[in-house]
CSV table of C-alpha atoms and ligand atoms in Angstrom, one decimal:
chain,number,residue,atom,x,y,z
A,3,MET,CA,22.0,8.5,-6.9
A,4,LYS,CA,19.4,6.6,-9.0
A,5,LYS,CA,15.9,7.5,-7.7
A,6,THR,CA,12.8,5.4,-8.1
A,7,SER,CA,9.9,7.6,-9.5
A,8,MET,CA,6.9,6.5,-7.6
A,9,ILE,CA,3.2,7.1,-7.2
A,10,LEU,CA,1.3,5.9,-4.2
A,11,ASP,CA,-2.4,5.0,-4.1
A,12,VAL,CA,-3.7,5.0,-0.5
A,13,ASP,CA,-6.6,4.7,1.9
A,14,THR,CA,-4.7,6.4,4.9
A,15,GLY,CA,-5.0,4.4,7.3
A,16,VAL,CA,-2.4,4.2,10.1
A,17,ASP,CA,-0.1,1.8,8.2
A,18,ASP,CA,-0.6,3.8,4.9
A,19,ALA,CA,0.7,6.8,7.0
A,20,PHE,CA,3.8,4.8,7.8
A,21,ALA,CA,4.3,4.2,4.1
A,22,VAL,CA,3.7,7.8,3.1
A,23,LEU,CA,6.1,9.1,5.7
A,24,PHE,CA,8.8,6.8,4.4
A,25,ALA,CA,8.2,7.5,0.7
A,26,ALA,CA,8.1,11.3,1.2
A,27,ARG,CA,11.4,11.2,3.1
A,28,HIS,CA,13.6,8.5,1.5
A,29,PRO,CA,16.3,10.0,-0.7
A,30,GLU,CA,16.1,7.3,-3.3
A,31,ILE,CA,12.3,7.8,-3.9
A,32,ASN,CA,11.0,10.6,-6.2
A,33,LEU,CA,7.5,10.7,-4.9
A,34,LEU,CA,5.5,12.2,-7.8
A,35,GLY,CA,2.0,12.1,-6.3
A,36,ILE,CA,-0.6,10.3,-4.2
A,37,THR,CA,-4.0,9.2,-5.2
A,38,CYS,CA,-6.7,8.5,-2.6
A,39,VAL,CA,-9.5,5.9,-2.6
A,40,ASP,CA,-12.4,4.7,-0.5
A,41,GLY,CA,-11.1,1.9,1.7
A,42,ASN,CA,-10.2,2.1,5.4
A,43,THR,CA,-12.5,5.1,5.6
A,44,ASN,CA,-14.3,7.4,3.1
A,45,VAL,CA,-12.2,9.1,0.4
A,46,ASP,CA,-12.5,12.6,1.8
A,47,GLN,CA,-11.3,11.5,5.2
A,48,VAL,CA,-8.5,9.6,3.4
A,49,ILE,CA,-7.5,12.8,1.7
A,50,GLU,CA,-7.5,14.8,4.9
A,51,ASN,CA,-5.4,12.1,6.6
A,52,THR,CA,-2.9,12.0,3.8
A,53,LEU,CA,-2.4,15.8,3.7
A,54,LYS,CA,-1.7,15.7,7.5
A,55,VAL,CA,0.9,13.0,7.0
A,56,LEU,CA,2.6,15.1,4.3
A,57,ASP,CA,2.7,18.0,6.7
A,58,ALA,CA,4.3,15.8,9.4
A,59,ALA,CA,6.8,14.5,6.8
A,60,GLY,CA,7.8,18.1,6.0
A,61,ALA,CA,7.3,17.0,2.4
A,62,ALA,CA,7.4,19.4,-0.6
A,63,ASP,CA,4.2,20.0,-2.4
A,64,ILE,CA,3.2,16.6,-3.6
A,65,PRO,CA,-0.1,16.5,-5.5
A,66,VAL,CA,-2.8,14.5,-3.8
A,67,ALA,CA,-5.9,13.6,-5.8
A,68,ARG,CA,-9.4,12.4,-5.0
A,69,GLY,CA,-10.3,9.0,-6.3
A,70,ALA,CA,-13.2,6.5,-6.2
A,71,VAL,CA,-15.9,7.0,-3.6
A,72,ARG,CA,-16.9,3.4,-3.5
A,73,PRO,CA,-15.9,0.0,-5.0
A,74,LEU,CA,-16.8,-0.8,-8.7
A,75,LEU,CA,-19.7,-3.0,-7.7
A,76,GLY,CA,-20.1,-3.6,-4.0
A,77,LYS,CA,-20.7,-1.2,-1.1
A,78,SER,CA,-18.1,0.5,1.0
A,79,GLN,CA,-16.9,-1.4,4.1
A,80,TYR,CA,-14.7,0.5,6.4
A,81,ALA,CA,-12.0,-0.7,8.8
A,82,GLU,CA,-12.7,1.7,11.7
A,83,TYR,CA,-12.4,-1.1,14.1
A,84,VAL,CA,-8.7,-1.2,13.2
A,85,HIS,CA,-7.8,2.4,12.2
A,86,GLY,CA,-10.3,4.5,14.3
A,87,ALA,CA,-13.3,6.7,13.5
A,88,ASP,CA,-11.2,9.0,11.3
A,89,GLY,CA,-9.3,6.1,9.8
A,90,MET,CA,-5.9,7.3,11.2
A,91,GLY,CA,-6.0,6.6,14.9
A,92,ASP,CA,-8.2,9.5,16.1
A,93,LEU,CA,-5.1,11.6,16.9
A,94,GLY,CA,-7.0,14.9,17.0
A,95,ILE,CA,-4.6,16.7,14.6
A,96,ALA,CA,-5.7,20.0,13.1
A,97,PRO,CA,-6.6,19.9,9.4
A,98,SER,CA,-3.8,20.6,6.9
A,99,SER,CA,-3.7,23.8,5.0
A,100,ARG,CA,-2.5,21.9,1.9
A,101,LYS,CA,-5.1,21.6,-0.8
A,102,VAL,CA,-6.3,18.6,-2.8
A,103,ASP,CA,-5.3,18.6,-6.4
A,104,PRO,CA,-8.2,19.7,-8.7
A,105,ARG,CA,-7.6,16.7,-11.0
A,106,SER,CA,-9.3,13.3,-10.3
A,107,ALA,CA,-7.1,10.4,-9.3
A,108,VAL,CA,-7.2,8.9,-12.8
A,109,GLU,CA,-6.3,12.2,-14.4
A,110,LEU,CA,-3.4,12.8,-12.0
A,111,LEU,CA,-2.1,9.2,-12.7
A,112,ARG,CA,-2.3,9.9,-16.4
A,113,ASP,CA,-0.5,13.3,-16.2
A,114,LEU,CA,2.3,12.1,-13.8
A,115,ILE,CA,3.1,9.0,-15.9
A,116,GLU,CA,3.0,10.9,-19.2
A,117,GLU,CA,5.2,13.7,-17.8
A,118,SER,CA,7.7,11.6,-16.0
A,119,SER,CA,11.1,11.3,-17.7
A,120,GLU,CA,11.7,8.0,-15.9
A,121,PRO,CA,9.4,4.9,-15.9
A,122,VAL,CA,7.1,5.1,-12.9
A,123,THR,CA,6.6,2.4,-10.2
A,124,LEU,CA,3.0,2.5,-8.9
A,125,VAL,CA,2.5,1.3,-5.3
A,126,PRO,CA,-1.2,0.8,-4.4
A,127,MET,CA,-1.8,-0.1,-0.8
A,128,ALA,CA,-5.6,0.2,-0.8
A,129,PRO,CA,-8.6,-1.3,-2.6
A,130,LEU,CA,-7.7,-1.2,-6.3
A,131,THR,CA,-10.7,0.8,-7.6
A,132,ASN,CA,-8.6,3.8,-8.7
A,133,ILE,CA,-6.1,1.7,-10.5
A,134,ALA,CA,-8.8,-0.4,-12.3
A,135,LEU,CA,-10.5,2.8,-13.4
A,136,PHE,CA,-7.2,4.2,-14.6
A,137,LEU,CA,-6.4,1.1,-16.6
A,138,ARG,CA,-9.8,1.3,-18.3
A,139,ALA,CA,-9.6,5.1,-18.9
A,140,PHE,CA,-6.0,5.4,-20.1
A,141,PRO,CA,-4.7,2.0,-21.2
A,142,GLU,CA,-2.0,3.5,-23.4
A,143,THR,CA,-0.6,5.5,-20.5
A,144,ALA,CA,-0.8,2.5,-18.2
A,145,LYS,CA,1.5,0.5,-20.5
A,146,LYS,CA,4.2,3.0,-19.8
A,147,LEU,CA,4.3,2.0,-16.1
A,148,HIS,CA,7.5,0.3,-15.0
A,149,ARG,CA,5.6,-2.0,-12.6
A,150,ILE,CA,3.0,-2.2,-9.9
A,151,VAL,CA,4.0,-3.2,-6.4
A,152,LEU,CA,0.8,-3.6,-4.4
A,153,MET,CA,-0.1,-4.4,-0.9
A,154,GLY,CA,-3.0,-6.8,-1.2
A,155,GLY,CA,-3.9,-10.4,-1.4
A,156,SER,CA,-2.5,-13.5,0.3
A,157,ALA,CA,-1.1,-16.8,-0.8
A,158,SER,CA,-2.3,-18.2,2.6
A,159,ALA,CA,-5.1,-17.0,4.8
A,160,GLY,CA,-7.2,-13.8,4.8
A,161,ASN,CA,-7.9,-11.0,7.3
A,162,ALA,CA,-11.2,-9.4,6.2
A,163,THR,CA,-12.6,-12.9,5.8
A,164,ALA,CA,-11.1,-16.3,6.3
A,165,ALA,CA,-10.2,-16.3,2.6
A,166,ALA,CA,-9.6,-12.7,1.6
A,167,GLU,CA,-7.3,-9.8,2.4
A,168,PHE,CA,-9.0,-6.5,3.0
A,169,ASN,CA,-7.9,-4.5,0.0
A,170,VAL,CA,-8.8,-7.2,-2.5
A,171,TRP,CA,-12.0,-8.1,-0.6
A,172,HIS,CA,-13.2,-4.5,-0.6
A,173,ASP,CA,-13.2,-4.4,-4.4
A,174,PRO,CA,-12.5,-7.8,-6.0
A,175,GLU,CA,-13.6,-6.8,-9.5
A,176,ALA,CA,-11.1,-4.0,-9.5
A,177,ALA,CA,-8.4,-6.3,-8.2
A,178,ALA,CA,-9.2,-8.8,-11.0
A,179,ILE,CA,-8.8,-6.0,-13.6
A,180,VAL,CA,-5.5,-5.0,-12.2
A,181,PHE,CA,-4.1,-8.5,-11.9
A,182,GLN,CA,-5.1,-9.3,-15.5
A,183,SER,CA,-3.6,-6.0,-16.9
A,184,GLY,CA,-0.4,-7.6,-18.1
A,185,ILE,CA,1.6,-5.0,-16.2
A,186,PRO,CA,4.4,-6.6,-14.1
A,187,ILE,CA,2.9,-7.1,-10.6
A,188,THR,CA,4.6,-7.8,-7.3
A,189,MET,CA,2.2,-8.7,-4.6
A,190,TYR,CA,3.1,-7.8,-1.1
A,191,GLY,CA,0.3,-9.6,0.8
A,192,LEU,CA,-0.6,-11.0,4.2
A,193,ASP,CA,2.1,-13.7,3.9
A,194,VAL,CA,4.6,-10.9,5.0
A,195,PHE,CA,2.5,-7.9,5.9
A,196,MET,CA,2.4,-8.3,9.7
A,197,ARG,CA,6.1,-9.0,10.1
A,198,PRO,CA,7.9,-5.7,10.2
A,199,GLY,CA,6.8,-3.9,13.3
A,200,ALA,CA,7.3,-1.2,15.9
A,201,THR,CA,7.1,-1.4,19.7
A,202,SER,CA,6.5,1.0,22.5
A,203,GLU,CA,10.3,1.1,23.0
A,204,ASP,CA,10.7,2.1,19.4
A,205,ALA,CA,8.2,4.9,19.9
A,206,ALA,CA,10.1,6.1,23.0
A,207,GLN,CA,13.3,6.1,20.9
A,208,LEU,CA,11.6,8.2,18.2
A,209,ARG,CA,10.4,10.6,20.9
A,210,LYS,CA,14.0,11.6,21.5
A,211,SER,CA,14.3,13.1,18.1
A,212,PRO,CA,13.4,16.8,17.6
A,213,ASP,CA,12.2,16.0,14.0
A,214,PRO,CA,8.4,16.4,13.7
A,215,ALA,CA,8.2,13.3,11.4
A,216,ALA,CA,9.7,11.2,14.2
A,217,GLN,CA,7.3,12.7,16.7
A,218,PHE,CA,4.4,12.0,14.5
A,219,ALA,CA,5.5,8.5,13.9
A,220,ALA,CA,5.8,7.9,17.6
A,221,THR,CA,2.3,9.2,18.1
A,222,LEU,CA,0.9,6.9,15.5
A,223,ILE,CA,2.7,3.9,16.9
A,224,GLU,CA,1.6,4.6,20.5
A,225,ALA,CA,-2.0,5.2,19.4
A,226,PHE,CA,-2.1,2.0,17.3
A,227,ILE,CA,-0.6,-0.1,20.2
A,228,GLU,CA,-3.2,1.4,22.6
A,229,ARG,CA,-6.1,0.8,20.1
A,230,LEU,CA,-5.2,-2.8,19.2
A,231,HIS,CA,-3.7,-3.9,22.6
A,232,VAL,CA,-0.8,-5.5,20.8
A,233,SER,CA,2.9,-4.8,20.5
A,234,PRO,CA,4.7,-4.7,18.2
A,235,ILE,CA,2.2,-3.3,15.8
A,236,THR,CA,2.8,-3.8,12.1
A,237,LEU,CA,4.4,-1.2,9.8
A,238,GLY,CA,2.0,-2.8,7.3
A,239,ASP,CA,1.7,-1.0,3.9
A,240,TYR,CA,5.2,0.4,4.4
A,241,GLY,CA,6.6,-3.0,3.4
A,242,ALA,CA,5.3,-2.7,-0.1
A,243,VAL,CA,7.2,0.6,-0.6
A,244,ALA,CA,10.4,-0.9,0.9
A,245,SER,CA,10.1,-3.9,-1.5
A,246,ALA,CA,9.9,-1.5,-4.4
A,247,ILE,CA,13.3,0.1,-3.7
A,248,ARG,CA,15.0,-2.8,-1.8
A,249,PRO,CA,13.9,-6.0,-3.6
A,250,GLN,CA,17.0,-7.8,-2.4
A,251,LEU,CA,15.6,-7.8,1.1
A,252,PHE,CA,12.5,-9.8,0.0
A,253,THR,CA,12.0,-13.4,-1.2
A,254,THR,CA,9.5,-13.8,-4.0
A,255,GLU,CA,8.1,-16.5,-6.3
A,256,ILE,CA,6.1,-16.3,-9.4
A,257,PHE,CA,2.7,-18.0,-9.3
A,258,ASP,CA,-0.5,-18.1,-11.4
A,259,VAL,CA,-3.0,-16.0,-9.4
A,260,VAL,CA,-6.7,-15.6,-9.8
A,261,VAL,CA,-8.9,-13.2,-7.9
A,262,ASP,CA,-12.2,-14.9,-6.8
A,263,THR,CA,-15.0,-12.5,-7.8
A,264,SER,CA,-17.8,-15.0,-6.9
A,265,GLN,CA,-20.4,-14.1,-4.2
A,266,GLY,CA,-19.3,-17.2,-2.1
A,267,PRO,CA,-17.2,-17.4,1.0
A,268,ALA,CA,-14.0,-17.1,-1.0
A,269,ARG,CA,-15.0,-13.7,-2.5
A,270,GLY,CA,-11.8,-11.6,-2.7
A,271,GLN,CA,-9.4,-14.5,-2.3
A,272,THR,CA,-6.2,-14.4,-4.4
A,273,ILE,CA,-5.9,-18.0,-5.4
A,274,CYS,CA,-2.2,-18.7,-5.9
A,275,ASP,CA,-1.3,-21.9,-7.7
A,276,ARG,CA,1.6,-23.1,-5.7
A,277,ARG,CA,1.7,-26.7,-7.0
A,278,ALA,CA,4.8,-28.3,-8.2
A,279,ALA,CA,5.3,-28.1,-12.0
A,280,PHE,CA,4.8,-31.8,-12.5
A,281,LEU,CA,1.4,-31.7,-10.8
A,282,LYS,CA,0.3,-28.7,-12.8
A,283,ALA,CA,1.2,-30.6,-16.0
A,284,LEU,CA,-0.7,-33.7,-14.8
A,285,GLU,CA,-3.7,-31.7,-13.7
A,286,PRO,CA,-3.9,-28.4,-15.6
A,287,ASN,CA,-6.1,-26.1,-13.6
A,288,ASP,CA,-9.1,-24.1,-14.8
A,289,LEU,CA,-7.6,-20.8,-13.7
A,290,SER,CA,-8.3,-19.5,-17.1
A,291,ASP,CA,-8.0,-15.9,-16.0
A,292,ALA,CA,-4.8,-16.5,-14.1
A,293,ALA,CA,-2.1,-13.8,-14.1
A,294,SER,CA,1.5,-14.4,-13.6
A,295,VAL,CA,2.3,-12.5,-10.4
A,296,ARG,CA,5.5,-12.2,-8.3
A,297,VAL,CA,4.4,-13.0,-4.8
A,298,THR,CA,6.3,-12.0,-1.7
A,299,LEU,CA,6.8,-14.9,0.7
A,300,ASP,CA,9.6,-13.8,3.0
A,301,LEU,CA,11.7,-10.9,4.0
A,302,ASP,CA,14.6,-9.7,6.1
A,303,VAL,CA,12.5,-8.3,8.9
A,304,GLU,CA,15.3,-6.6,10.8
A,305,ALA,CA,16.7,-4.9,7.8
A,306,VAL,CA,13.3,-3.7,6.6
A,307,GLU,CA,12.4,-2.3,10.0
A,308,GLN,CA,15.8,-0.5,10.3
A,309,LEU,CA,15.3,1.0,6.8
A,310,TRP,CA,12.1,2.6,8.1
A,311,PHE,CA,13.4,3.8,11.4
A,312,LYS,CA,16.6,5.3,9.9
A,313,THR,CA,14.5,7.1,7.2
A,314,ILE,CA,12.1,8.6,9.7
A,315,ASP,CA,14.7,9.5,12.3
A,316,LYS,CA,18.1,10.5,11.1
A,317,GLN,CA,19.5,10.0,14.6
A,318,TRP,CA,18.4,6.4,14.8
A,319,LEU,CA,21.2,4.0,15.8
B,429,BDR,C1,-4.7,-3.6,4.3
B,429,BDR,O1,-6.0,-3.2,4.8
B,429,BDR,C2,-5.9,-1.9,5.3
B,429,BDR,O2,-6.6,-1.8,6.5
B,429,BDR,C3,-4.4,-1.6,5.6
B,429,BDR,O3,-4.2,-0.3,5.4
B,429,BDR,C4,-3.7,-2.5,4.5
B,429,BDR,O4,-3.6,-1.7,3.3
B,429,BDR,C5,-4.3,-4.9,5.0
B,429,BDR,O5,-5.2,-5.9,4.7
B,430,CA,CA1,-4.0,0.6,3.2
């Protein structure tokens, strides 16, 4: 079986947890390591949450490294209103006995990419601060990446603001560096992010499994439904991981994309030039820093959901 060698960058995060559970357990993913960053909550809490998820996944020792404590320029702006005071649904789970890797996030990224015998797919699902720092610290290593599949941005509306998606809005300068890196980028943004979901019925189904990962997933789903008063809740960041290994389930198009780093109301917006070719030729835009990005616009929701449930719960029918 051909495996995808993968590194995740997270701000765990309820939906990051869904993604980590999946990546740690899917047989076609060789999860090399996880880097943590300031985002949904502070980086130390992100580390604690991530180690707990790896425990629940029954994962082997996967290195988890500490990354940036704040965005490149702006201040930290947490999403506790969505993810809870601890950033992961306030489940009251005991701390993990796993230890954080002694290397910094950028050092771990360097070592894992250099040591990998296969090209590595990097899947950031958090503000892009770590990735921008890595690109600046180790550009030659970064060139060895196979590609970046990131959760972030939007070709339509925002969520953190009317214009901007949370991960890009949290650190637009970092996002601009990553988008302009020249590394092939697939953007899994708000155009699809909310669509794969889980319901209370799904949680009840997971509860029937004796597997601790399924039990943990059920607890997360129930807590998220209760917190947000909505069902289904999104599997969120998980979709980016799914698209990295099952691109055939996703519809993408390549657009010129610019990250707005102004201080105006569009700060953090990913401006996607979706105009027809003849219009672009008539009116060339001034998106001088535009990057050519593969943008995800649609997906097979049912198939993507089933992929997650069947990976988390081997008994899922
Ligand atoms: C993104 O913001 C975070 O709250 C989620 O984990 C996801 O990565 C969605 O905008
Ligand atoms: Ca996230």
